Short mmCIF file of C-alpha atoms and ligand atoms in Angstrom, two decimals:
data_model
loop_
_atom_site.label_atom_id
_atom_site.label_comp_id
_atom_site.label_asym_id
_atom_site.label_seq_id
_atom_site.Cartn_x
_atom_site.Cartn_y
_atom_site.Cartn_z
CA UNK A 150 -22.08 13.39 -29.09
CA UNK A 151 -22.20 9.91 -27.16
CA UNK A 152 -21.73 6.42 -28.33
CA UNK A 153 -21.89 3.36 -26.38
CA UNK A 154 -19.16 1.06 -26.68
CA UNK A 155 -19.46 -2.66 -25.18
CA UNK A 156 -15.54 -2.74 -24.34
CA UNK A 157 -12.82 -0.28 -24.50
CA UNK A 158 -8.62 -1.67 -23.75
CA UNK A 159 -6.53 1.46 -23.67
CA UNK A 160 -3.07 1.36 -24.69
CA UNK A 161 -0.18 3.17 -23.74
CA UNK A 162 1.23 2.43 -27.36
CA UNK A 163 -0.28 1.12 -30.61
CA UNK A 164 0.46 -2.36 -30.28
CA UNK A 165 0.20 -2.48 -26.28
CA UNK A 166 -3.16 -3.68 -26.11
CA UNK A 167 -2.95 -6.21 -29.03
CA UNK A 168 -0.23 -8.37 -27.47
CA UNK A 169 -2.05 -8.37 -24.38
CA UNK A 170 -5.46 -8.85 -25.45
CA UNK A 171 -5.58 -8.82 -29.39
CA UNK A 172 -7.49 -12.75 -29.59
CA UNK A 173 -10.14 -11.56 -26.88
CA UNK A 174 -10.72 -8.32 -28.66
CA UNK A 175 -11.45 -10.00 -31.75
CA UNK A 176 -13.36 -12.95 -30.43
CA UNK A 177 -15.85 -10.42 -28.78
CA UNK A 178 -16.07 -8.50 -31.68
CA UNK A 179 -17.05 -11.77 -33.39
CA UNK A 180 -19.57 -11.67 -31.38
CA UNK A 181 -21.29 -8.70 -32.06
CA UNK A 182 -20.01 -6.30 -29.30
CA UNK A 183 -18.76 -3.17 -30.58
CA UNK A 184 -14.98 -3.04 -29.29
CA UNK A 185 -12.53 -0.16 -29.90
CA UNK A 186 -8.88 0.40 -28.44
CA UNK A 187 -7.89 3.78 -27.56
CA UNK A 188 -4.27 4.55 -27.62
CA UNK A 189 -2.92 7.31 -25.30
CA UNK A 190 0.22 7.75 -27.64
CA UNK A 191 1.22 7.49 -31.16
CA UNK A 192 4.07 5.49 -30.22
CA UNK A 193 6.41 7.72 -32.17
CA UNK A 194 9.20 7.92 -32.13
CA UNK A 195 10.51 4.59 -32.33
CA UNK A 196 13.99 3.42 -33.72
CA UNK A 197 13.77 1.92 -36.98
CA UNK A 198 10.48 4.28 -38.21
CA UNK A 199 11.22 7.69 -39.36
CA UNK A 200 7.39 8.91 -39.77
CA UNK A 201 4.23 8.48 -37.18
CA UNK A 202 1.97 8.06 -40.34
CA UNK A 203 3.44 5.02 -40.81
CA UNK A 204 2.77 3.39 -37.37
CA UNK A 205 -0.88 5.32 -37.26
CA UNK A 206 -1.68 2.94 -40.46
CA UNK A 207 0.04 -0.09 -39.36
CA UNK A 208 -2.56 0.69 -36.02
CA UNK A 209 -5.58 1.07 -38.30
CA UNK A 210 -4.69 -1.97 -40.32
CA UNK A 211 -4.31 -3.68 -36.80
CA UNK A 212 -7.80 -2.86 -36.40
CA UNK A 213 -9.54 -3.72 -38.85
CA UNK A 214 -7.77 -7.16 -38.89
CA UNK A 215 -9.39 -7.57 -35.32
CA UNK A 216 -12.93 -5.80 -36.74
CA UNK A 217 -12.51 -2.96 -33.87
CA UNK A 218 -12.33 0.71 -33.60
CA UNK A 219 -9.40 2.57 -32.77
CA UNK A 220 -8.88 6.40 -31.23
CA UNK A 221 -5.38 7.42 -31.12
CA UNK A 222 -4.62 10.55 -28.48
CA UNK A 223 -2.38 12.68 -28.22
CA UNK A 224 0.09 12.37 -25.53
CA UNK A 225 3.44 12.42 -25.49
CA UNK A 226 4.70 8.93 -26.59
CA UNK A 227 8.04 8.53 -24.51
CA UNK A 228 7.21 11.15 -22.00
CA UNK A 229 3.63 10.21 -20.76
CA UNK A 230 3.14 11.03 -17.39
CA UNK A 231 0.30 10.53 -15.40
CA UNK A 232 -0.97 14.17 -14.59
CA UNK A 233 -4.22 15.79 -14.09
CA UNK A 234 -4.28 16.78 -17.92
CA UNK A 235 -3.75 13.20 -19.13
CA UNK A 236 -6.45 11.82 -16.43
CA UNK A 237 -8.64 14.84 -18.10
CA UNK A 238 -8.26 13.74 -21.89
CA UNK A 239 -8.81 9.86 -20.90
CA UNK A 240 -12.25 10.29 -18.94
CA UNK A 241 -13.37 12.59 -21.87
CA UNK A 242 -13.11 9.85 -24.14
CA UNK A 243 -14.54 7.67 -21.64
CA UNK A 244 -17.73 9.84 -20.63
CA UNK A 245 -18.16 10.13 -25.05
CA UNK A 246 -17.54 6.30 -25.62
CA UNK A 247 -19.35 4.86 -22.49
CA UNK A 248 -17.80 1.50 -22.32
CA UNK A 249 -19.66 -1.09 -20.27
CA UNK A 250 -16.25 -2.65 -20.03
CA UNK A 251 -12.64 -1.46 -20.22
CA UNK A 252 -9.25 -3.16 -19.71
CA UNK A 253 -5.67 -1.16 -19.26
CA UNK A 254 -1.81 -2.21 -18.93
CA UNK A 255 -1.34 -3.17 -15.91
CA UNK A 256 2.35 -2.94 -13.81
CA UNK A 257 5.70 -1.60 -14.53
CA UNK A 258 7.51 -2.39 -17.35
CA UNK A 259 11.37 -2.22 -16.13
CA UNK A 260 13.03 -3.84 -19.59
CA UNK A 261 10.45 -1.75 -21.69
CA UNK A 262 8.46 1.94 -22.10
CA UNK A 263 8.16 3.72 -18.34
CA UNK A 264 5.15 4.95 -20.19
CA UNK A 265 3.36 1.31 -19.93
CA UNK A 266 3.19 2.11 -15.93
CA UNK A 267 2.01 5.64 -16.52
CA UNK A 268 -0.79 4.57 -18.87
CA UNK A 269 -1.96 2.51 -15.46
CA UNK A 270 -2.09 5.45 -13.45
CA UNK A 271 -3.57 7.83 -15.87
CA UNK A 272 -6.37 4.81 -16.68
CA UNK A 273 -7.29 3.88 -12.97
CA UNK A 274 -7.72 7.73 -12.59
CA UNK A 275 -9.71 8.54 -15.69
CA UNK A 276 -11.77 5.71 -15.06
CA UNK A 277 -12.62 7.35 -11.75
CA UNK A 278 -12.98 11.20 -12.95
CA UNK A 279 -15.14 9.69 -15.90
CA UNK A 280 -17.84 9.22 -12.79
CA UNK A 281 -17.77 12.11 -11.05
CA UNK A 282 -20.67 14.56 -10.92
CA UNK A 283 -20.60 18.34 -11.22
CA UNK A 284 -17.62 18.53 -13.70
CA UNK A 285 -19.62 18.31 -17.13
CA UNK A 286 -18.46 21.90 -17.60
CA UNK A 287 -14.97 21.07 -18.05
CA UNK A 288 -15.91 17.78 -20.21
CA UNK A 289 -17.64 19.70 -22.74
CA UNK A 290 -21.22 19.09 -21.06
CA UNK A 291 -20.14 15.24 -21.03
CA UNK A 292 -22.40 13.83 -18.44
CA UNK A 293 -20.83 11.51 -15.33
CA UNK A 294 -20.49 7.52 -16.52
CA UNK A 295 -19.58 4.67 -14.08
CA UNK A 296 -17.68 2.02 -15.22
CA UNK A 297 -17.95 -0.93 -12.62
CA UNK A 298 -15.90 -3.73 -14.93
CA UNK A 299 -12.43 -2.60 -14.89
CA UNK A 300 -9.69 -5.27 -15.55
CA UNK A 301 -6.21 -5.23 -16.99
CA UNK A 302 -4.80 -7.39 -19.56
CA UNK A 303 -1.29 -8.94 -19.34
CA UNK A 304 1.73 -8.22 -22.12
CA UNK A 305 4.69 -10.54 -19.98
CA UNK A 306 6.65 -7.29 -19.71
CA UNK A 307 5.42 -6.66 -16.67
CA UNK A 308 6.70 -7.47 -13.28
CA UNK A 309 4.96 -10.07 -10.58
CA UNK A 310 5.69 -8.85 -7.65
CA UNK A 311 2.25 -8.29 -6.46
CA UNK A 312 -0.37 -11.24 -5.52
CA UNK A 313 -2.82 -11.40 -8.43
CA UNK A 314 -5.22 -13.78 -7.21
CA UNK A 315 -8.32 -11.95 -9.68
CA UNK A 316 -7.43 -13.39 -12.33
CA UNK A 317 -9.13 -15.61 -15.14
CA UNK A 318 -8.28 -16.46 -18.82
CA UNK A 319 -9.79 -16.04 -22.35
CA UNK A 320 -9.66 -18.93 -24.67
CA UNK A 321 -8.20 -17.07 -28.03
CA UNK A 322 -7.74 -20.42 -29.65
CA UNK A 323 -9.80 -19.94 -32.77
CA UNK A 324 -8.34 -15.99 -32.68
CA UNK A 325 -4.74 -17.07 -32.19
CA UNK A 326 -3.84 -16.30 -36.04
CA UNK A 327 -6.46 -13.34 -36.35
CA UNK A 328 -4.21 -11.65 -33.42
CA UNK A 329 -1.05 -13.00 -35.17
CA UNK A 330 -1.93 -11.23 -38.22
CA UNK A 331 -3.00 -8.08 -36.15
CA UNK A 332 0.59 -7.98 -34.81
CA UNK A 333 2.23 -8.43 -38.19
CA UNK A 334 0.40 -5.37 -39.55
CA UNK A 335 3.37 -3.16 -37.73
CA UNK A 336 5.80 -3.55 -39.92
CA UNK A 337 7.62 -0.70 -38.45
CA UNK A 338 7.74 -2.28 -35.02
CA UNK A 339 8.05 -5.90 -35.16
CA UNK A 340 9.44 -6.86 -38.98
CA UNK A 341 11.83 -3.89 -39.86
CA UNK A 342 14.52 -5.27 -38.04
CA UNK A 343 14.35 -8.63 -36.93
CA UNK A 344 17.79 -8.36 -35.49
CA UNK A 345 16.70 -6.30 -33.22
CA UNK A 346 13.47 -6.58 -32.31
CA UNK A 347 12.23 -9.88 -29.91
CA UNK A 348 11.01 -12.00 -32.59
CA UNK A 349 7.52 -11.33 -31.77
CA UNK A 350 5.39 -14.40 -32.96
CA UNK A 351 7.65 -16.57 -30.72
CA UNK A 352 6.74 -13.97 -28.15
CA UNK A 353 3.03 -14.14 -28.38
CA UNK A 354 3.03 -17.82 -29.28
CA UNK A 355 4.85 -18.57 -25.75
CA UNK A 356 2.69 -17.00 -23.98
CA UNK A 357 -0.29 -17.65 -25.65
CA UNK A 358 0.51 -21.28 -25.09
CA UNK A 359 1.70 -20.79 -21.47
CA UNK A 360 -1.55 -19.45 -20.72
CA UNK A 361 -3.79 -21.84 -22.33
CA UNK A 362 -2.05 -24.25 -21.04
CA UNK A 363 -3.06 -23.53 -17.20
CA UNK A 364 -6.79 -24.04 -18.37
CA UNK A 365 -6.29 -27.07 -21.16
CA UNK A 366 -6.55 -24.68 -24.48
CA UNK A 367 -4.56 -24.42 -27.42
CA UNK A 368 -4.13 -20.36 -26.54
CA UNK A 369 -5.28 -18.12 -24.04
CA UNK A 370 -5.32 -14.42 -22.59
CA UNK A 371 -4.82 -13.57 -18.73
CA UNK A 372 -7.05 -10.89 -17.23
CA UNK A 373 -6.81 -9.21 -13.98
CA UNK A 374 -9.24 -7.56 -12.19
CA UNK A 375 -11.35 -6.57 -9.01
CA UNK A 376 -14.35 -8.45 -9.52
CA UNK A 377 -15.59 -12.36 -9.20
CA UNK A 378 -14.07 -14.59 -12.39
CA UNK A 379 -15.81 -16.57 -14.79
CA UNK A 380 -14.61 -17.67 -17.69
CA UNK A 381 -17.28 -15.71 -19.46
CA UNK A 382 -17.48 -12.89 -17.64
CA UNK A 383 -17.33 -10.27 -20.62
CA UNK A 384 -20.02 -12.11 -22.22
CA UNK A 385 -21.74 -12.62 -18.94
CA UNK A 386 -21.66 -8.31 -18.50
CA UNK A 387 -22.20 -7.20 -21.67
CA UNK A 388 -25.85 -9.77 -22.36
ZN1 ZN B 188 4.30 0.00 -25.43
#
């Protein structure tokens, strides 16, 4: 059983992909484009939340706030590791869902989850294996799909130590509170315990602004990638 999905961001975490890219996702599924995130993890454990089925509905609430799908995997949240397995279960959801576009994490994360690099590895891999011919028999008679837009969105955990000179924003402006309110929905990561916790509004807001501010809008979202930049390139693809 395929379905064809206009964009896919995976996420090593539920949450990952919705500070990076929350106001794009749900501006495009404004749009019409049928959008889902696929998380590799549960992101459970985590300090303050004693049970996963708490943080799996925060994630679904998250979605539907942004009026996407969502798959959550099941890889070990703390202990991901990019291996041949992980690559395996990836493309398999990639050859079912047959994004036209997908976005991952990119760069390491030294301050935060080791598993934010590993989701990198395991998605530049599965995005390859997802093409390859002559393996349907070990992807349940999934036939090969090519996915030529591959980007990466941007969470400001990650370091800069590499030139990133693909790189082009999203204006989330008119998204800016639809993402806040996405964020808000895990109340087990980012409201529990304010104490602890970055206060994550002035978080998003910062950068939000920071990046908006490099191409004179209220808010924005920074994209990386391998291709030529326009400013409406994921509308340019997916018409
Ligand atoms: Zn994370």
């Amino acid at each position: 059983m395929s379905e064809n999905f206009d964009l896919i961001a995976v996420s090593p975490h539920p949450d990952d992909a919705e500070i990076g890219c929350g106001g794009t996702l749900a501006l495009l599924s404004e749009m019409g484009y049928r959008i889902a995130i696929v998380d590799l993890t549960n992101g459970e454990p985590t300090p303050f939340n004693d049970d996963p089925q708490v943080r799996l509905n925060e994630a679904s609430k998250a979605a539907k706030i942004l009026g996407i799908e969502r798959v959550t995997l099941d890889l070990p949240n703390r202990k991901l590791l990019d291996s041949i397995e992980a690559r395996m279960i990836l493309a398999k959801e990639l050859r079912r869902m047959r994004p036209k576009i997908v976005i991952g994490m990119q760069g390491m994360t030294p301050r935060a989850s080791p598993d934010h690099y590993q989701s990198q590895l395991i998605f530049d891999a599965a995005v390859f294996y997802s093409r390859l011919s002559k393996w349907e028999d070990i992807f349940d008679g999934l036939e090969p799909w090519r996915i030529e837009n591959v980007f990466y969105y941007y969470t400001a955990r990650e370091l800069l130590t590499q030139s990133q000179p693909l790189q082009f924003t999203v204006d989330i402006s008119t998204h800016f509170e639809t993402k806040k309110s996405a964020l808000l929905a895990y109340k087990s990561q980012f409201r529990a315990h304010p104490s602890y916790n970055p206060p994550i509004i002035d978080w998003i807001e910062g950068m939000g602004r920071y990046f908006g501010s490099l191409t004179g809008c209220k808010y924005a979202e920074i994209f990386y990638g391998s291709n030529i930049m326009t400013m409406n390139l994921f509308k340019h693809i997916l018409d």
